[in-house]
CSV table of C-alpha atoms and ligand atoms in Angstrom, one decimal:
chain,number,residue,atom,x,y,z
A,164,MET,CA,83.5,118.8,121.2
A,165,LYS,CA,84.3,115.9,118.9
A,166,PRO,CA,83.6,112.5,120.5
A,167,ARG,CA,86.6,110.4,121.5
A,168,ASN,CA,87.0,107.3,119.3
A,169,ILE,CA,87.5,104.2,121.4
A,170,ILE,CA,87.8,100.4,121.2
A,171,ILE,CA,86.7,98.5,124.3
A,172,ASP,CA,88.6,95.3,125.0
A,173,THR,CA,86.6,93.4,127.6
A,174,ASP,CA,85.5,90.3,129.4
A,175,PRO,CA,81.8,90.9,130.3
A,176,GLY,CA,81.5,90.6,133.3
A,177,ILE,CA,79.0,92.6,135.3
A,178,ASP,CA,81.2,95.7,136.0
A,179,ASP,CA,82.3,95.5,132.3
A,180,ALA,CA,78.5,95.6,131.4
A,181,ALA,CA,78.1,98.8,133.4
A,182,ALA,CA,81.1,100.4,131.8
A,183,ILE,CA,80.0,99.4,128.3
A,184,THR,CA,76.5,100.6,128.8
A,185,ILE,CA,77.8,104.0,129.9
A,186,ALA,CA,80.2,104.2,126.9
A,187,VAL,CA,77.5,103.3,124.4
A,188,ARG,CA,75.0,105.8,125.8
A,189,ASN,CA,77.4,108.8,126.2
A,190,ALA,CA,77.8,110.8,123.0
A,191,ALA,CA,81.2,112.0,124.1
A,192,LEU,CA,82.5,108.5,123.3
A,193,ASN,CA,82.4,106.9,119.9
A,194,VAL,CA,82.7,103.1,120.4
A,195,LYS,CA,84.1,101.7,117.2
A,196,LEU,CA,84.5,98.1,118.2
A,197,ILE,CA,84.0,95.7,121.2
A,198,SER,CA,86.8,93.2,121.4
A,199,THR,CA,86.3,90.2,123.7
A,200,VAL,CA,88.7,88.1,125.6
A,201,ALA,CA,88.6,85.1,128.0
A,202,ALA,CA,89.1,86.3,131.6
A,203,ASN,CA,86.0,86.6,133.9
A,204,VAL,CA,84.6,83.7,132.0
A,205,GLU,CA,85.4,81.8,128.8
A,206,VAL,CA,85.6,83.8,125.5
A,207,GLU,CA,82.5,82.1,124.1
A,208,LYS,CA,80.6,83.6,127.0
A,209,THR,CA,82.2,87.0,127.1
A,210,THR,CA,81.5,87.3,123.3
A,211,GLU,CA,77.8,86.2,123.8
A,212,ASN,CA,77.5,88.7,126.6
A,213,ALA,CA,78.9,91.5,124.5
A,214,LEU,CA,76.4,90.6,121.7
A,215,LYS,CA,73.6,90.5,124.3
A,216,LEU,CA,74.5,94.0,125.5
A,217,MET,CA,74.8,95.5,121.9
A,218,GLU,CA,71.4,94.0,121.0
A,219,PHE,CA,69.8,95.1,124.3
A,220,LEU,CA,71.2,98.7,123.8
A,221,GLY,CA,70.2,98.8,120.2
A,222,ALA,CA,73.8,99.7,119.4
A,223,ASP,CA,75.2,99.1,115.9
A,224,ILE,CA,78.7,98.4,117.1
A,225,PRO,CA,80.6,95.3,115.9
A,226,VAL,CA,81.7,92.7,118.3
A,227,ALA,CA,84.8,90.6,117.5
A,228,ARG,CA,85.9,87.5,119.4
A,229,GLY,CA,89.5,87.6,120.8
A,230,CYS,CA,91.8,85.2,122.5
A,231,ASP,CA,90.5,82.2,124.4
A,232,ALA,CA,93.5,82.0,126.8
A,233,PRO,CA,96.4,84.0,128.2
A,234,LEU,CA,99.7,84.1,126.3
A,235,LEU,CA,101.5,81.6,128.6
A,236,LYS,CA,99.6,81.3,131.9
A,237,LYS,CA,96.5,79.0,132.5
A,238,LEU,CA,93.3,81.1,132.7
A,239,GLU,CA,91.7,81.2,136.1
A,240,PRO,CA,88.2,82.6,135.5
A,241,CYS,CA,85.9,83.9,138.3
A,242,PRO,CA,82.3,82.7,137.8
A,243,GLU,CA,81.9,83.1,141.5
A,244,ILE,CA,82.0,86.9,141.0
A,245,HIS,CA,80.0,87.3,137.8
A,246,GLY,CA,78.0,84.1,137.6
A,247,VAL,CA,78.5,81.1,135.4
A,248,SER,CA,77.3,83.0,132.3
A,249,GLY,CA,79.5,86.0,133.2
A,250,MET,CA,76.4,88.2,133.4
A,251,ASP,CA,74.0,86.3,135.7
A,252,GLY,CA,70.9,88.1,136.9
A,253,TYR,CA,69.1,89.4,133.8
A,254,ASP,CA,67.1,87.4,131.3
A,255,PHE,CA,68.4,88.9,128.0
A,256,PRO,CA,66.5,88.0,124.8
A,257,LYS,CA,68.1,85.3,122.7
A,258,VAL,CA,70.9,86.9,120.7
A,259,LYS,CA,70.3,87.1,116.9
A,260,ARG,CA,73.6,88.9,116.0
A,261,GLN,CA,76.8,87.2,115.2
A,262,PRO,CA,80.3,88.4,116.0
A,263,LEU,CA,82.6,89.4,113.2
A,264,ARG,CA,84.2,86.4,111.5
A,265,LYS,CA,87.7,87.9,111.9
A,266,HIS,CA,89.7,87.6,115.2
A,267,SER,CA,89.5,90.7,117.4
A,268,VAL,CA,93.2,91.4,116.9
A,269,GLU,CA,92.5,91.7,113.1
A,270,ALA,CA,89.4,93.8,113.8
A,271,MET,CA,91.2,96.2,116.1
A,272,ARG,CA,94.0,96.6,113.5
A,273,GLU,CA,91.5,97.4,110.8
A,274,VAL,CA,89.5,99.9,112.9
A,275,ILE,CA,92.7,101.6,114.0
A,276,MET,CA,94.4,101.8,110.6
A,277,ASP,CA,91.2,102.8,108.8
A,278,SER,CA,90.4,105.6,111.2
A,279,ASP,CA,91.2,109.2,110.2
A,280,GLU,CA,91.7,110.0,113.9
A,281,LYS,CA,93.6,108.3,116.7
A,282,ILE,CA,91.9,105.6,118.8
A,283,THR,CA,91.9,105.1,122.5
A,284,LEU,CA,92.0,101.5,123.8
A,285,ALA,CA,89.8,101.0,126.8
A,286,ALA,CA,91.2,97.9,128.4
A,287,LEU,CA,88.8,96.3,130.9
A,288,ALA,CA,90.3,92.8,131.0
A,289,THR,CA,93.5,90.9,130.5
A,290,HIS,CA,95.9,92.5,127.9
A,291,THR,CA,96.2,89.3,125.8
A,292,ASN,CA,94.5,90.8,122.7
A,293,ILE,CA,96.3,94.1,123.0
A,294,ALA,CA,99.7,92.5,123.5
A,295,ILE,CA,99.3,90.4,120.3
A,296,LEU,CA,98.0,93.4,118.4
A,297,LEU,CA,101.1,95.5,119.3
A,298,ARG,CA,103.4,92.6,118.5
A,299,MET,CA,101.8,91.6,115.2
A,300,TYR,CA,101.0,95.1,113.9
A,301,PRO,CA,103.4,97.6,115.5
A,302,GLU,CA,102.3,100.2,112.9
A,303,VAL,CA,99.1,100.6,114.9
A,304,LYS,CA,101.0,102.3,117.7
A,305,GLU,CA,101.2,105.7,116.0
A,306,LYS,CA,97.4,105.7,115.7
A,307,ILE,CA,96.7,104.8,119.3
A,308,ASP,CA,96.5,108.0,121.5
A,309,GLU,CA,96.3,106.2,124.9
A,310,ILE,CA,95.5,102.9,126.6
A,311,VAL,CA,93.2,103.5,129.5
A,312,MET,CA,93.2,100.3,131.6
A,313,MET,CA,91.5,98.9,134.6
A,314,GLY,CA,94.1,96.7,136.4
A,315,GLY,CA,97.0,96.5,138.8
A,316,GLY,CA,97.4,98.3,142.1
A,317,LEU,CA,100.0,100.1,144.2
A,318,SER,CA,99.0,98.5,147.5
A,319,GLY,CA,98.0,94.9,147.0
A,320,GLY,CA,95.7,92.8,144.9
A,321,ASN,CA,92.3,91.2,144.8
A,322,THR,CA,93.1,87.8,143.4
A,323,ASN,CA,95.7,87.3,146.1
A,324,THR,CA,97.5,89.7,148.4
A,325,VAL,CA,99.7,91.2,145.6
A,326,ALA,CA,98.0,90.7,142.2
A,327,GLU,CA,94.9,92.2,140.6
A,328,PHE,CA,92.7,89.8,138.6
A,329,ASN,CA,93.2,91.3,135.0
A,330,LEU,CA,97.0,91.5,135.3
A,331,TYR,CA,97.3,88.3,137.3
A,332,ASN,CA,95.5,86.4,134.5
A,333,ASP,CA,98.0,87.4,131.9
A,334,PRO,CA,101.1,89.0,133.4
A,335,HIS,CA,103.2,88.5,130.3
A,336,ALA,CA,100.7,90.4,128.1
A,337,ALA,CA,100.5,93.2,130.7
A,338,TYR,CA,104.4,93.3,130.7
A,339,MET,CA,104.4,93.7,126.9
A,340,VAL,CA,101.8,96.6,127.1
A,341,PHE,CA,103.6,98.4,130.0
A,342,GLU,CA,106.8,98.2,128.0
A,343,SER,CA,105.2,99.3,124.7
A,344,GLY,CA,106.1,102.9,125.0
A,345,LEU,CA,102.4,103.9,124.5
A,346,PRO,CA,100.8,106.4,126.8
A,347,ILE,CA,99.0,104.4,129.5
A,348,THR,CA,96.7,105.5,132.2
A,349,MET,CA,96.2,102.9,134.9
A,350,LEU,CA,92.9,102.7,137.0
A,351,GLY,CA,94.2,100.3,139.6
A,352,LEU,CA,92.6,98.9,142.8
A,353,ASP,CA,93.8,102.0,144.7
A,354,VAL,CA,90.9,103.9,143.0
A,355,THR,CA,88.6,101.2,141.7
A,356,ASN,CA,88.1,99.7,145.2
A,357,LYS,CA,86.7,103.1,146.2
A,358,ALA,CA,84.5,103.5,143.1
A,359,ILE,CA,81.6,102.3,145.1
A,360,LEU,CA,77.9,102.1,144.2
A,361,HIS,CA,75.6,102.0,147.2
A,362,LYS,CA,72.1,100.5,147.2
A,363,ASN,CA,70.2,103.8,147.4
A,364,THR,CA,72.0,105.0,144.2
A,365,ALA,CA,71.5,101.6,142.5
A,366,LEU,CA,67.7,101.8,143.3
A,367,LYS,CA,67.6,105.3,141.6
A,368,ILE,CA,69.4,103.9,138.6
A,369,ARG,CA,66.9,101.0,138.5
A,370,GLU,CA,64.0,103.5,138.2
A,371,SER,CA,65.8,105.4,135.4
A,372,GLY,CA,64.9,103.2,132.5
A,373,LYS,CA,65.5,99.7,130.9
A,374,GLU,CA,69.3,100.0,131.0
A,375,GLY,CA,69.2,100.9,134.7
A,376,ASP,CA,66.8,98.1,135.4
A,377,MET,CA,69.0,95.6,133.6
A,378,LEU,CA,72.1,96.7,135.5
A,379,TYR,CA,70.3,96.6,138.8
A,380,SER,CA,69.4,93.0,138.1
A,381,LEU,CA,73.0,92.2,137.3
A,382,PHE,CA,74.2,94.0,140.4
A,383,GLU,CA,72.0,91.8,142.6
A,384,HIS,CA,74.1,88.9,141.4
A,385,TYR,CA,77.5,90.6,141.3
A,386,ARG,CA,79.9,89.6,144.1
A,387,GLY,CA,82.3,92.5,143.7
A,388,GLY,CA,81.2,93.7,147.2
A,389,THR,CA,77.6,93.8,148.5
A,390,PHE,CA,74.9,96.3,148.4
A,391,GLU,CA,75.4,96.8,152.1
A,392,GLU,CA,79.1,97.6,152.0
A,393,GLY,CA,78.9,98.9,148.4
A,394,LEU,CA,79.6,97.4,145.0
A,395,ARG,CA,83.0,97.9,143.4
A,396,ILE,CA,82.3,98.8,139.8
A,397,HIS,CA,86.0,98.6,138.8
A,398,ASP,CA,85.7,98.9,135.0
A,399,ALA,CA,83.4,101.9,135.1
A,400,CYS,CA,86.4,103.9,136.3
A,401,VAL,CA,87.9,103.6,132.8
A,402,MET,CA,84.8,105.5,131.4
A,403,ALA,CA,84.8,107.9,134.4
A,404,TYR,CA,88.4,108.8,133.7
A,405,MET,CA,87.8,109.4,130.0
A,406,LEU,CA,84.7,111.4,130.6
A,407,ARG,CA,85.5,113.2,133.9
A,408,PRO,CA,89.3,113.1,134.4
A,409,GLU,CA,89.0,115.8,137.1
A,410,LEU,CA,87.5,113.1,139.5
A,411,PHE,CA,91.0,111.5,139.7
A,412,LYS,CA,94.5,112.5,140.8
A,413,THR,CA,97.3,110.9,138.9
A,414,GLU,CA,101.1,110.5,139.2
A,415,LYS,CA,103.6,109.5,136.5
A,416,MET,CA,105.4,106.4,137.7
A,417,TYR,CA,107.4,103.5,136.3
A,418,VAL,CA,105.2,100.4,136.6
A,419,GLY,CA,106.9,97.0,136.3
A,420,MET,CA,105.1,93.7,136.0
A,421,VAL,CA,106.1,90.6,137.9
A,422,THR,CA,105.7,87.8,135.3
A,423,GLU,CA,106.9,84.7,137.2
A,424,GLY,CA,106.9,83.2,140.6
A,425,TYR,CA,104.7,83.6,143.7
A,426,ALA,CA,104.1,87.3,143.0
A,427,GLN,CA,103.2,86.7,139.4
A,428,GLY,CA,100.8,89.5,138.2
A,429,ALA,CA,101.9,92.0,140.8
A,430,THR,CA,102.6,95.6,139.7
A,431,VAL,CA,105.8,97.1,141.1
A,432,ALA,CA,105.7,100.9,140.8
A,433,GLY,CA,107.9,103.8,141.8
A,434,LYS,CA,109.3,107.0,140.7
A,435,VAL,CA,112.3,105.1,139.2
A,436,ASN,CA,112.4,102.0,137.2
A,437,PRO,CA,113.2,99.1,139.6
A,438,ILE,CA,114.3,96.9,136.7
A,439,ALA,CA,116.2,99.3,134.4
A,440,PRO,CA,117.2,102.5,136.3
A,441,GLY,CA,117.1,105.5,134.0
A,442,ARG,CA,114.0,104.5,132.1
A,443,GLU,CA,111.4,107.2,132.0
A,444,PRO,CA,108.1,106.6,133.9
A,445,ASN,CA,105.8,104.6,131.7
A,446,VAL,CA,102.4,104.9,133.3
A,447,ASN,CA,100.0,107.7,134.4
A,448,VAL,CA,98.8,106.1,137.6
A,449,CYS,CA,95.5,107.1,139.2
A,450,VAL,CA,96.3,107.5,142.9
A,451,HIS,CA,93.1,109.1,144.2
A,452,VAL,CA,89.4,109.3,143.3
A,453,ASP,CA,86.7,111.7,144.6
A,454,GLU,CA,84.5,108.9,145.8
A,455,ALA,CA,81.3,110.9,146.3
A,456,ALA,CA,81.7,112.6,142.9
A,457,PHE,CA,82.3,109.3,141.2
A,458,GLU,CA,79.0,107.8,142.6
A,459,GLU,CA,77.2,111.0,141.6
A,460,TRP,CA,78.7,110.8,138.1
A,461,PHE,CA,77.7,107.2,137.8
A,462,ALA,CA,74.1,107.9,138.8
A,463,GLY,CA,74.1,110.9,136.4
A,464,GLU,CA,74.9,108.7,133.5
A,465,PHE,CA,71.5,107.1,133.9
A,466,CYS,CA,69.3,109.6,135.9
A,467,ARG,CA,69.7,112.6,133.7
B,75,RIB,O1,90.0,93.2,139.2
B,75,RIB,C1,88.8,93.7,138.6
B,75,RIB,C2,88.8,93.4,137.1
B,75,RIB,O2,88.7,91.9,137.0
B,75,RIB,C3,87.6,93.9,136.4
B,75,RIB,O3,87.9,94.2,135.1
B,75,RIB,C4,86.6,92.8,136.5
B,75,RIB,O4,85.7,92.8,135.4
B,75,RIB,C5,87.5,91.6,136.4
B,75,RIB,O5,87.7,91.3,135.0
B,76,CA,CA1,86.6,93.2,133.2
């Protein structure tokens, strides 16, 4: 089966690092570009972290630096979750590589328009870069087969009681993506909070080789849960969905974004469009994940 061509838009970020490592190692995915954005930490750091990962993995995949702030909102990074560097816990060798000179929006446009086949956008962070790409270069839309995104939720948030971090940090960009008309699959907190990695599995992964050892060291510093209650590897769900969609149940819904006010960043979803009745559902929402099978899949990506 031909590999799926993907661009990863990301803010590494420890769960991003796990997702990226899986994508780079799995031959069923052809990673054409890593596009970075400011979210978990500043874009200088997310770009440095992406370069560290590509160098560590020996992957000849270009990294392009993207936006350093959301479209309108002030960025609220979360070093308390991922560490000040964004990937605390492992002493990566000093990076020799440079990112592309062009902005990641330009790099994404080039990769998409030059590709003979359609591209999937794996969105692991705010949608700032993607929103600008779609607005500046609408011609890319016919060559994007799907946006598979980690973000949002049907029953509450993690940044506050209603908003999930990625969409909270750029609700206007997320609104533009949800209204783009592109096929979107949403891995929201309803499934990613259950995509748990327990310590016994993490210990097996550590013994599996240098990538597992690196990720274990990061997981020890990751504050998306604890080893005792389980670590929530949110962004890995995007790769799990692309590689093993049968682990998830999905429902077509209309998902609207709240862009202003107290509930800024909340996703409002239902069978009908709460804002413009009559609009077709715009998102394929993951509403269930086989938790045990997810953890088994995750381990299997390292302990073959
Ligand atoms: O809410 C979880 C999301 O926010 C993940 O993408 C994590 O990396 C952070 O960016
Ligand atoms: Ca992320």
